[in-house]
Amino acid sequence: MMTLDFVKKGQKAEILSINTFKVPLKLIEMGCLPGNIVEVLQIAPLSDPIYIKVNDSFLSIRKDLAKEIEVKMI
């Protein structure tokens, strides 16, 4: 299974599942839910953090948090 930290800049993926024990509720409230499309807009030079767009929200998340979000490339 692929996780969000493996998605490259400019690619889109569908969220399949989220580890709700490790992902903050605020991130879920902003649209990181299964079935939503996430696009990686920018990756910092050392690959952390990752700047994403999901549900018209722009978020910057840490790589270790992105590992808790399973995705499918579209």
PDB file of N, CA, C and O in Angstrom:
ATOM      1  N   MET A   1       0.846  -1.183   0.000  1.00  0.00           N
ATOM      2  CA  MET A   1       0.000   0.000   0.000  1.00  0.00           C
ATOM      3  C   MET A   1       0.889   1.243   0.000  1.00  0.00           C
ATOM      4  O   MET A   1       1.916   1.282   0.651  1.00  0.00           O
ATOM      5  N   MET A   2       0.489   2.238  -0.749  1.00  0.00           N
ATOM      6  CA  MET A   2       1.269   3.469  -0.890  1.00  0.00           C
ATOM      7  C   MET A   2       0.791   4.507   0.124  1.00  0.00           C
ATOM      8  O   MET A   2      -0.393   4.602   0.407  1.00  0.00           O
ATOM      9  N   THR A   3       1.719   5.283   0.637  1.00  0.00           N
ATOM     10  CA  THR A   3       1.341   6.351   1.563  1.00  0.00           C
ATOM     11  C   THR A   3       1.657   7.713   0.946  1.00  0.00           C
ATOM     12  O   THR A   3       2.415   7.808  -0.018  1.00  0.00           O
ATOM     13  N   LEU A   4       1.084   8.748   1.514  1.00  0.00           N
ATOM     14  CA  LEU A   4       1.181  10.095   0.944  1.00  0.00           C
ATOM     15  C   LEU A   4       2.621  10.587   0.840  1.00  0.00           C
ATOM     16  O   LEU A   4       2.937  11.370  -0.049  1.00  0.00           O
ATOM     17  N   ASP A   5       3.512  10.129   1.678  1.00  0.00           N
ATOM     18  CA  ASP A   5       4.893  10.614   1.619  1.00  0.00           C
ATOM     19  C   ASP A   5       5.629  10.155   0.362  1.00  0.00           C
ATOM     20  O   ASP A   5       6.671  10.690   0.025  1.00  0.00           O
ATOM     21  N   PHE A   6       5.073   9.175  -0.392  1.00  0.00           N
ATOM     22  CA  PHE A   6       5.694   8.710  -1.632  1.00  0.00           C
ATOM     23  C   PHE A   6       5.157   9.420  -2.876  1.00  0.00           C
ATOM     24  O   PHE A   6       5.652   9.209  -3.976  1.00  0.00           O
ATOM     25  N   VAL A   7       4.119  10.240  -2.720  1.00  0.00           N
ATOM     26  CA  VAL A   7       3.552  10.966  -3.856  1.00  0.00           C
ATOM     27  C   VAL A   7       4.499  12.109  -4.216  1.00  0.00           C
ATOM     28  O   VAL A   7       4.955  12.847  -3.347  1.00  0.00           O
ATOM     29  N   LYS A   8       4.802  12.237  -5.490  1.00  0.00           N
ATOM     30  CA  LYS A   8       5.755  13.258  -5.944  1.00  0.00           C
ATOM     31  C   LYS A   8       5.041  14.589  -6.229  1.00  0.00           C
ATOM     32  O   LYS A   8       3.833  14.638  -6.386  1.00  0.00           O
ATOM     33  N   LYS A   9       5.824  15.640  -6.299  1.00  0.00           N
ATOM     34  CA  LYS A   9       5.315  16.977  -6.568  1.00  0.00           C
ATOM     35  C   LYS A   9       4.523  16.981  -7.877  1.00  0.00           C
ATOM     36  O   LYS A   9       4.983  16.457  -8.897  1.00  0.00           O
ATOM     37  N   GLY A  10       3.323  17.552  -7.841  1.00  0.00           N
ATOM     38  CA  GLY A  10       2.476  17.664  -9.028  1.00  0.00           C
ATOM     39  C   GLY A  10       1.549  16.480  -9.231  1.00  0.00           C
ATOM     40  O   GLY A  10       0.661  16.540 -10.079  1.00  0.00           O
ATOM     41  N   GLN A  11       1.718  15.415  -8.468  1.00  0.00           N
ATOM     42  CA  GLN A  11       0.861  14.244  -8.629  1.00  0.00           C
ATOM     43  C   GLN A  11      -0.350  14.337  -7.703  1.00  0.00           C
ATOM     44  O   GLN A  11      -0.314  15.003  -6.676  1.00  0.00           O
ATOM     45  N   LYS A  12      -1.412  13.637  -8.119  1.00  0.00           N
ATOM     46  CA  LYS A  12      -2.633  13.581  -7.323  1.00  0.00           C
ATOM     47  C   LYS A  12      -2.889  12.148  -6.903  1.00  0.00           C
ATOM     48  O   LYS A  12      -2.516  11.201  -7.607  1.00  0.00           O
ATOM     49  N   ALA A  13      -3.557  12.016  -5.765  1.00  0.00           N
ATOM     50  CA  ALA A  13      -3.888  10.686  -5.254  1.00  0.00           C
ATOM     51  C   ALA A  13      -5.210  10.763  -4.494  1.00  0.00           C
ATOM     52  O   ALA A  13      -5.610  11.825  -4.025  1.00  0.00           O
ATOM     53  N   GLU A  14      -5.854   9.616  -4.422  1.00  0.00           N
ATOM     54  CA  GLU A  14      -7.087   9.511  -3.640  1.00  0.00           C
ATOM     55  C   GLU A  14      -6.751   8.938  -2.271  1.00  0.00           C
ATOM     56  O   GLU A  14      -6.028   7.948  -2.178  1.00  0.00           O
ATOM     57  N   ILE A  15      -7.286   9.533  -1.237  1.00  0.00           N
ATOM     58  CA  ILE A  15      -7.050   9.037   0.121  1.00  0.00           C
ATOM     59  C   ILE A  15      -7.886   7.774   0.327  1.00  0.00           C
ATOM     60  O   ILE A  15      -9.095   7.780   0.117  1.00  0.00           O
ATOM     61  N   LEU A  16      -7.223   6.701   0.735  1.00  0.00           N
ATOM     62  CA  LEU A  16      -7.915   5.428   0.982  1.00  0.00           C
ATOM     63  C   LEU A  16      -8.242   5.247   2.463  1.00  0.00           C
ATOM     64  O   LEU A  16      -9.342   4.832   2.809  1.00  0.00           O
ATOM     65  N   SER A  17      -7.280   5.529   3.307  1.00  0.00           N
ATOM     66  CA  SER A  17      -7.531   5.396   4.744  1.00  0.00           C
ATOM     67  C   SER A  17      -6.551   6.274   5.517  1.00  0.00           C
ATOM     68  O   SER A  17      -5.513   6.687   4.999  1.00  0.00           O
ATOM     69  N   ILE A  18      -6.927   6.539   6.742  1.00  0.00           N
ATOM     70  CA  ILE A  18      -6.121   7.395   7.619  1.00  0.00           C
ATOM     71  C   ILE A  18      -6.000   6.722   8.975  1.00  0.00           C
ATOM     72  O   ILE A  18      -6.982   6.177   9.488  1.00  0.00           O
ATOM     73  N   ASN A  19      -4.811   6.759   9.538  1.00  0.00           N
ATOM     74  CA  ASN A  19      -4.624   6.247  10.897  1.00  0.00           C
ATOM     75  C   ASN A  19      -5.135   7.320  11.857  1.00  0.00           C
ATOM     76  O   ASN A  19      -4.432   8.271  12.174  1.00  0.00           O
ATOM     77  N   THR A  20      -6.368   7.177  12.298  1.00  0.00           N
ATOM     78  CA  THR A  20      -6.997   8.214  13.122  1.00  0.00           C
ATOM     79  C   THR A  20      -6.383   8.315  14.512  1.00  0.00           C
ATOM     80  O   THR A  20      -6.655   9.278  15.225  1.00  0.00           O
ATOM     81  N   PHE A  21      -5.550   7.351  14.885  1.00  0.00           N
ATOM     82  CA  PHE A  21      -4.893   7.436  16.190  1.00  0.00           C
ATOM     83  C   PHE A  21      -3.695   8.368  16.137  1.00  0.00           C
ATOM     84  O   PHE A  21      -3.272   8.894  17.162  1.00  0.00           O
ATOM     85  N   LYS A  22      -3.136   8.590  14.945  1.00  0.00           N
ATOM     86  CA  LYS A  22      -1.936   9.432  14.833  1.00  0.00           C
ATOM     87  C   LYS A  22      -2.174  10.747  14.087  1.00  0.00           C
ATOM     88  O   LYS A  22      -1.432  11.702  14.262  1.00  0.00           O
ATOM     89  N   VAL A  23      -3.197  10.788  13.222  1.00  0.00           N
ATOM     90  CA  VAL A  23      -3.479  12.005  12.461  1.00  0.00           C
ATOM     91  C   VAL A  23      -4.346  12.929  13.324  1.00  0.00           C
ATOM     92  O   VAL A  23      -5.371  12.495  13.846  1.00  0.00           O
ATOM     93  N   PRO A  24      -3.940  14.197  13.491  1.00  0.00           N
ATOM     94  CA  PRO A  24      -4.724  15.121  14.318  1.00  0.00           C
ATOM     95  C   PRO A  24      -6.133  15.353  13.751  1.00  0.00           C
ATOM     96  O   PRO A  24      -6.333  15.367  12.540  1.00  0.00           O
ATOM     97  N   LEU A  25      -7.068  15.555  14.644  1.00  0.00           N
ATOM     98  CA  LEU A  25      -8.459  15.789  14.267  1.00  0.00           C
ATOM     99  C   LEU A  25      -8.586  17.010  13.354  1.00  0.00           C
ATOM    100  O   LEU A  25      -9.394  17.021  12.426  1.00  0.00           O
ATOM    101  N   LYS A  26      -7.780  18.017  13.581  1.00  0.00           N
ATOM    102  CA  LYS A  26      -7.831  19.247  12.768  1.00  0.00           C
ATOM    103  C   LYS A  26      -7.579  18.938  11.289  1.00  0.00           C
ATOM    104  O   LYS A  26      -8.225  19.496  10.407  1.00  0.00           O
ATOM    105  N   LEU A  27      -6.648  18.039  11.021  1.00  0.00           N
ATOM    106  CA  LEU A  27      -6.334  17.663   9.641  1.00  0.00           C
ATOM    107  C   LEU A  27      -7.523  16.952   8.998  1.00  0.00           C
ATOM    108  O   LEU A  27      -7.852  17.188   7.836  1.00  0.00           O
ATOM    109  N   ILE A  28      -8.187  16.117   9.756  1.00  0.00           N
ATOM    110  CA  ILE A  28      -9.380  15.413   9.260  1.00  0.00           C
ATOM    111  C   ILE A  28     -10.501  16.410   9.004  1.00  0.00           C
ATOM    112  O   ILE A  28     -11.191  16.345   7.989  1.00  0.00           O
ATOM    113  N   GLU A  29     -10.667  17.380   9.899  1.00  0.00           N
ATOM    114  CA  GLU A  29     -11.700  18.400   9.740  1.00  0.00           C
ATOM    115  C   GLU A  29     -11.457  19.264   8.499  1.00  0.00           C
ATOM    116  O   GLU A  29     -12.390  19.796   7.915  1.00  0.00           O
ATOM    117  N   MET A  30     -10.193  19.397   8.093  1.00  0.00           N
ATOM    118  CA  MET A  30      -9.871  20.220   6.921  1.00  0.00           C
ATOM    119  C   MET A  30      -9.976  19.442   5.618  1.00  0.00           C
ATOM    120  O   MET A  30      -9.631  19.961   4.562  1.00  0.00           O
ATOM    121  N   GLY A  31     -10.435  18.202   5.671  1.00  0.00           N
ATOM    122  CA  GLY A  31     -10.721  17.475   4.447  1.00  0.00           C
ATOM    123  C   GLY A  31      -9.907  16.243   4.172  1.00  0.00           C
ATOM    124  O   GLY A  31     -10.103  15.602   3.143  1.00  0.00           O
ATOM    125  N   CYS A  32      -8.982  15.890   5.005  1.00  0.00           N
ATOM    126  CA  CYS A  32      -8.201  14.664   4.800  1.00  0.00           C
ATOM    127  C   CYS A  32      -9.048  13.460   5.201  1.00  0.00           C
ATOM    128  O   CYS A  32      -8.875  12.891   6.277  1.00  0.00           O
ATOM    129  N   LEU A  33      -9.959  13.113   4.340  1.00  0.00           N
ATOM    130  CA  LEU A  33     -10.878  12.008   4.596  1.00  0.00           C
ATOM    131  C   LEU A  33     -10.784  11.011   3.454  1.00  0.00           C
ATOM    132  O   LEU A  33     -10.491  11.379   2.311  1.00  0.00           O
ATOM    133  N   PRO A  34     -11.060   9.744   3.719  1.00  0.00           N
ATOM    134  CA  PRO A  34     -11.066   8.747   2.643  1.00  0.00           C
ATOM    135  C   PRO A  34     -12.014   9.153   1.514  1.00  0.00           C
ATOM    136  O   PRO A  34     -13.129   9.630   1.760  1.00  0.00           O
ATOM    137  N   GLY A  35     -11.539   9.008   0.294  1.00  0.00           N
ATOM    138  CA  GLY A  35     -12.317   9.358  -0.889  1.00  0.00           C
ATOM    139  C   GLY A  35     -11.973  10.720  -1.460  1.00  0.00           C
ATOM    140  O   GLY A  35     -12.260  10.996  -2.618  1.00  0.00           O
ATOM    141  N   ASN A  36     -11.344  11.586  -0.680  1.00  0.00           N
ATOM    142  CA  ASN A  36     -10.969  12.912  -1.170  1.00  0.00           C
ATOM    143  C   ASN A  36      -9.657  12.829  -1.959  1.00  0.00           C
ATOM    144  O   ASN A  36      -8.821  11.975  -1.735  1.00  0.00           O
ATOM    145  N   ILE A  37      -9.505  13.772  -2.875  1.00  0.00           N
ATOM    146  CA  ILE A  37      -8.314  13.843  -3.719  1.00  0.00           C
ATOM    147  C   ILE A  37      -7.309  14.801  -3.088  1.00  0.00           C
ATOM    148  O   ILE A  37      -7.670  15.900  -2.679  1.00  0.00           O
ATOM    149  N   VAL A  38      -6.069  14.367  -3.027  1.00  0.00           N
ATOM    150  CA  VAL A  38      -4.996  15.192  -2.481  1.00  0.00           C
ATOM    151  C   VAL A  38      -3.952  15.409  -3.578  1.00  0.00           C
ATOM    152  O   VAL A  38      -3.639  14.500  -4.335  1.00  0.00           O
ATOM    153  N   GLU A  39      -3.451  16.639  -3.672  1.00  0.00           N
ATOM    154  CA  GLU A  39      -2.422  16.974  -4.650  1.00  0.00           C
ATOM    155  C   GLU A  39      -1.196  17.503  -3.914  1.00  0.00           C
ATOM    156  O   GLU A  39      -1.321  18.363  -3.040  1.00  0.00           O
ATOM    157  N   VAL A  40      -0.040  16.975  -4.259  1.00  0.00           N
ATOM    158  CA  VAL A  40       1.202  17.458  -3.649  1.00  0.00           C
ATOM    159  C   VAL A  40       1.674  18.663  -4.461  1.00  0.00           C
ATOM    160  O   VAL A  40       1.986  18.549  -5.640  1.00  0.00           O
ATOM    161  N   LEU A  41       1.711  19.817  -3.836  1.00  0.00           N
ATOM    162  CA  LEU A  41       2.084  21.056  -4.514  1.00  0.00           C
ATOM    163  C   LEU A  41       3.574  21.362  -4.389  1.00  0.00           C
ATOM    164  O   LEU A  41       4.180  21.904  -5.308  1.00  0.00           O
ATOM    165  N   GLN A  42       4.158  21.035  -3.264  1.00  0.00           N
ATOM    166  CA  GLN A  42       5.565  21.370  -3.029  1.00  0.00           C
ATOM    167  C   GLN A  42       6.150  20.430  -1.984  1.00  0.00           C
ATOM    168  O   GLN A  42       5.449  20.006  -1.072  1.00  0.00           O
ATOM    169  N   ILE A  43       7.408  20.109  -2.154  1.00  0.00           N
ATOM    170  CA  ILE A  43       8.124  19.298  -1.175  1.00  0.00           C
ATOM    171  C   ILE A  43       9.379  20.062  -0.789  1.00  0.00           C
ATOM    172  O   ILE A  43      10.128  20.523  -1.653  1.00  0.00           O
ATOM    173  N   ALA A  44       9.614  20.215   0.491  1.00  0.00           N
ATOM    174  CA  ALA A  44      10.791  20.948   0.970  1.00  0.00           C
ATOM    175  C   ALA A  44      12.071  20.229   0.540  1.00  0.00           C
ATOM    176  O   ALA A  44      12.060  19.025   0.270  1.00  0.00           O
ATOM    177  N   PRO A  45      13.192  20.951   0.482  1.00  0.00           N
ATOM    178  CA  PRO A  45      14.447  20.370  -0.003  1.00  0.00           C
ATOM    179  C   PRO A  45      14.870  19.075   0.695  1.00  0.00           C
ATOM    180  O   PRO A  45      15.410  18.190   0.074  1.00  0.00           O
ATOM    181  N   LEU A  46      14.615  18.920   1.950  1.00  0.00           N
ATOM    182  CA  LEU A  46      14.969  17.680   2.652  1.00  0.00           C
ATOM    183  C   LEU A  46      13.762  16.746   2.769  1.00  0.00           C
ATOM    184  O   LEU A  46      13.713  15.896   3.652  1.00  0.00           O
ATOM    185  N   SER A  47      12.783  16.937   1.892  1.00  0.00           N
ATOM    186  CA  SER A  47      11.566  16.108   1.811  1.00  0.00           C
ATOM    187  C   SER A  47      10.642  16.259   3.012  1.00  0.00           C
ATOM    188  O   SER A  47       9.788  15.418   3.249  1.00  0.00           O
ATOM    189  N   ASP A  48      10.800  17.298   3.768  1.00  0.00           N
ATOM    190  CA  ASP A  48       9.954  17.496   4.935  1.00  0.00           C
ATOM    191  C   ASP A  48       9.899  18.967   5.272  1.00  0.00           C
ATOM    192  O   ASP A  48      10.960  19.571   5.471  1.00  0.00           O
ATOM    193  N   PRO A  49       8.765  19.620   5.311  1.00  0.00           N
ATOM    194  CA  PRO A  49       7.414  19.103   5.200  1.00  0.00           C
ATOM    195  C   PRO A  49       6.940  19.002   3.742  1.00  0.00           C
ATOM    196  O   PRO A  49       7.666  19.354   2.818  1.00  0.00           O
ATOM    197  N   ILE A  50       5.706  18.559   3.590  1.00  0.00           N
ATOM    198  CA  ILE A  50       5.061  18.422   2.283  1.00  0.00           C
ATOM    199  C   ILE A  50       3.891  19.395   2.243  1.00  0.00           C
ATOM    200  O   ILE A  50       3.103  19.460   3.181  1.00  0.00           O
ATOM    201  N   TYR A  51       3.807  20.174   1.164  1.00  0.00           N
ATOM    202  CA  TYR A  51       2.718  21.143   1.005  1.00  0.00           C
ATOM    203  C   TYR A  51       1.679  20.526   0.083  1.00  0.00           C
ATOM    204  O   TYR A  51       1.995  20.168  -1.055  1.00  0.00           O
ATOM    205  N   ILE A  52       0.448  20.380   0.570  1.00  0.00           N
ATOM    206  CA  ILE A  52      -0.595  19.678  -0.186  1.00  0.00           C
ATOM    207  C   ILE A  52      -1.857  20.525  -0.315  1.00  0.00           C
ATOM    208  O   ILE A  52      -2.059  21.475   0.436  1.00  0.00           O
ATOM    209  N   LYS A  53      -2.686  20.120  -1.280  1.00  0.00           N
ATOM    210  CA  LYS A  53      -4.007  20.717  -1.448  1.00  0.00           C
ATOM    211  C   LYS A  53      -5.018  19.591  -1.345  1.00  0.00           C
ATOM    212  O   LYS A  53      -4.910  18.579  -2.044  1.00  0.00           O
ATOM    213  N   VAL A  54      -5.974  19.752  -0.465  1.00  0.00           N
ATOM    214  CA  VAL A  54      -7.043  18.776  -0.325  1.00  0.00           C
ATOM    215  C   VAL A  54      -8.332  19.529  -0.028  1.00  0.00           C
ATOM    216  O   VAL A  54      -8.370  20.368   0.859  1.00  0.00           O
ATOM    217  N   ASN A  55      -9.360  19.270  -0.824  1.00  0.00           N
ATOM    218  CA  ASN A  55     -10.667  19.908  -0.618  1.00  0.00           C
ATOM    219  C   ASN A  55     -10.580  21.433  -0.581  1.00  0.00           C
ATOM    220  O   ASN A  55     -11.156  22.077   0.274  1.00  0.00           O
ATOM    221  N   ASP A  56      -9.826  22.022  -1.486  1.00  0.00           N
ATOM    222  CA  ASP A  56      -9.623  23.470  -1.548  1.00  0.00           C
ATOM    223  C   ASP A  56      -8.946  24.043  -0.308  1.00  0.00           C
ATOM    224  O   ASP A  56      -9.005  25.245  -0.068  1.00  0.00           O
ATOM    225  N   SER A  57      -8.345  23.215   0.505  1.00  0.00           N
ATOM    226  CA  SER A  57      -7.544  23.659   1.642  1.00  0.00           C
ATOM    227  C   SER A  57      -6.074  23.396   1.331  1.00  0.00           C
ATOM    228  O   SER A  57      -5.739  22.376   0.736  1.00  0.00           O
ATOM    229  N   PHE A  58      -5.229  24.322   1.726  1.00  0.00           N
ATOM    230  CA  PHE A  58      -3.796  24.184   1.526  1.00  0.00           C
ATOM    231  C   PHE A  58      -3.157  23.889   2.877  1.00  0.00           C
ATOM    232  O   PHE A  58      -3.337  24.660   3.824  1.00  0.00           O
ATOM    233  N   LEU A  59      -2.433  22.770   2.941  1.00  0.00           N
ATOM    234  CA  LEU A  59      -1.886  22.313   4.211  1.00  0.00           C
ATOM    235  C   LEU A  59      -0.413  21.974   4.065  1.00  0.00           C
ATOM    236  O   LEU A  59       0.018  21.516   3.010  1.00  0.00           O
ATOM    237  N   SER A  60       0.327  22.165   5.110  1.00  0.00           N
ATOM    238  CA  SER A  60       1.710  21.720   5.172  1.00  0.00           C
ATOM    239  C   SER A  60       1.789  20.687   6.282  1.00  0.00           C
ATOM    240  O   SER A  60       1.441  20.971   7.434  1.00  0.00           O
ATOM    241  N   ILE A  61       2.212  19.470   5.910  1.00  0.00           N
ATOM    242  CA  ILE A  61       2.259  18.413   6.912  1.00  0.00           C
ATOM    243  C   ILE A  61       3.650  17.792   6.949  1.00  0.00           C
ATOM    244  O   ILE A  61       4.375  17.818   5.960  1.00  0.00           O
ATOM    245  N   ARG A  62       4.014  17.235   8.086  1.00  0.00           N
ATOM    246  CA  ARG A  62       5.298  16.575   8.247  1.00  0.00           C
ATOM    247  C   ARG A  62       5.291  15.228   7.528  1.00  0.00           C
ATOM    248  O   ARG A  62       4.251  14.609   7.352  1.00  0.00           O
ATOM    249  N   LYS A  63       6.466  14.777   7.153  1.00  0.00           N
ATOM    250  CA  LYS A  63       6.592  13.513   6.432  1.00  0.00           C
ATOM    251  C   LYS A  63       6.116  12.332   7.287  1.00  0.00           C
ATOM    252  O   LYS A  63       5.477  11.413   6.779  1.00  0.00           O
ATOM    253  N   ASP A  64       6.406  12.361   8.578  1.00  0.00           N
ATOM    254  CA  ASP A  64       5.973  11.252   9.432  1.00  0.00           C
ATOM    255  C   ASP A  64       4.455  11.184   9.531  1.00  0.00           C
ATOM    256  O   ASP A  64       3.884  10.105   9.681  1.00  0.00           O
ATOM    257  N   LEU A  65       3.797  12.322   9.423  1.00  0.00           N
ATOM    258  CA  LEU A  65       2.332  12.335   9.410  1.00  0.00           C
ATOM    259  C   LEU A  65       1.805  11.832   8.067  1.00  0.00           C
ATOM    260  O   LEU A  65       0.803  11.101   8.020  1.00  0.00           O
ATOM    261  N   ALA A  66       2.482  12.187   6.980  1.00  0.00           N
ATOM    262  CA  ALA A  66       2.069  11.722   5.644  1.00  0.00           C
ATOM    263  C   ALA A  66       2.155  10.199   5.530  1.00  0.00           C
ATOM    264  O   ALA A  66       1.416   9.594   4.759  1.00  0.00           O
ATOM    265  N   LYS A  67       3.034   9.590   6.317  1.00  0.00           N
ATOM    266  CA  LYS A  67       3.151   8.129   6.304  1.00  0.00           C
ATOM    267  C   LYS A  67       1.926   7.441   6.895  1.00  0.00           C
ATOM    268  O   LYS A  67       1.737   6.252   6.713  1.00  0.00           O
ATOM    269  N   GLU A  68       1.106   8.181   7.588  1.00  0.00           N
ATOM    270  CA  GLU A  68      -0.094   7.616   8.224  1.00  0.00           C
ATOM    271  C   GLU A  68      -1.314   7.720   7.327  1.00  0.00           C
ATOM    272  O   GLU A  68      -2.404   7.308   7.710  1.00  0.00           O
ATOM    273  N   ILE A  69      -1.146   8.268   6.107  1.00  0.00           N
ATOM    274  CA  ILE A  69      -2.264   8.443   5.169  1.00  0.00           C
ATOM    275  C   ILE A  69      -2.026   7.551   3.954  1.00  0.00           C
ATOM    276  O   ILE A  69      -1.101   7.783   3.180  1.00  0.00           O
ATOM    277  N   GLU A  70      -2.853   6.533   3.794  1.00  0.00           N
ATOM    278  CA  GLU A  70      -2.740   5.620   2.657  1.00  0.00           C
ATOM    279  C   GLU A  70      -3.488   6.204   1.469  1.00  0.00           C
ATOM    280  O   GLU A  70      -4.614   6.694   1.613  1.00  0.00           O
ATOM    281  N   VAL A  71      -2.838   6.143   0.293  1.00  0.00           N
ATOM    282  CA  VAL A  71      -3.420   6.735  -0.907  1.00  0.00           C
ATOM    283  C   VAL A  71      -3.315   5.786  -2.092  1.00  0.00           C
ATOM    284  O   VAL A  71      -2.569   4.810  -2.066  1.00  0.00           O
ATOM    285  N   LYS A  72      -4.063   6.133  -3.137  1.00  0.00           N
ATOM    286  CA  LYS A  72      -4.006   5.423  -4.421  1.00  0.00           C
ATOM    287  C   LYS A  72      -3.799   6.481  -5.493  1.00  0.00           C
ATOM    288  O   LYS A  72      -4.528   7.479  -5.546  1.00  0.00           O
ATOM    289  N   MET A  73      -2.789   6.293  -6.353  1.00  0.00           N
ATOM    290  CA  MET A  73      -2.520   7.270  -7.408  1.00  0.00           C
ATOM    291  C   MET A  73      -3.687   7.331  -8.388  1.00  0.00           C
ATOM    292  O   MET A  73      -4.308   6.314  -8.690  1.00  0.00           O
ATOM    293  N   ILE A  74      -3.944   8.544  -8.908  1.00  0.00           N
ATOM    294  CA  ILE A  74      -5.003   8.690  -9.921  1.00  0.00           C
ATOM    295  C   ILE A  74      -4.410   9.293 -11.177  1.00  0.00           C
ATOM    296  O   ILE A  74      -3.326   9.791 -11.187  1.00  0.00           O
TER     297      ILE A  74
END
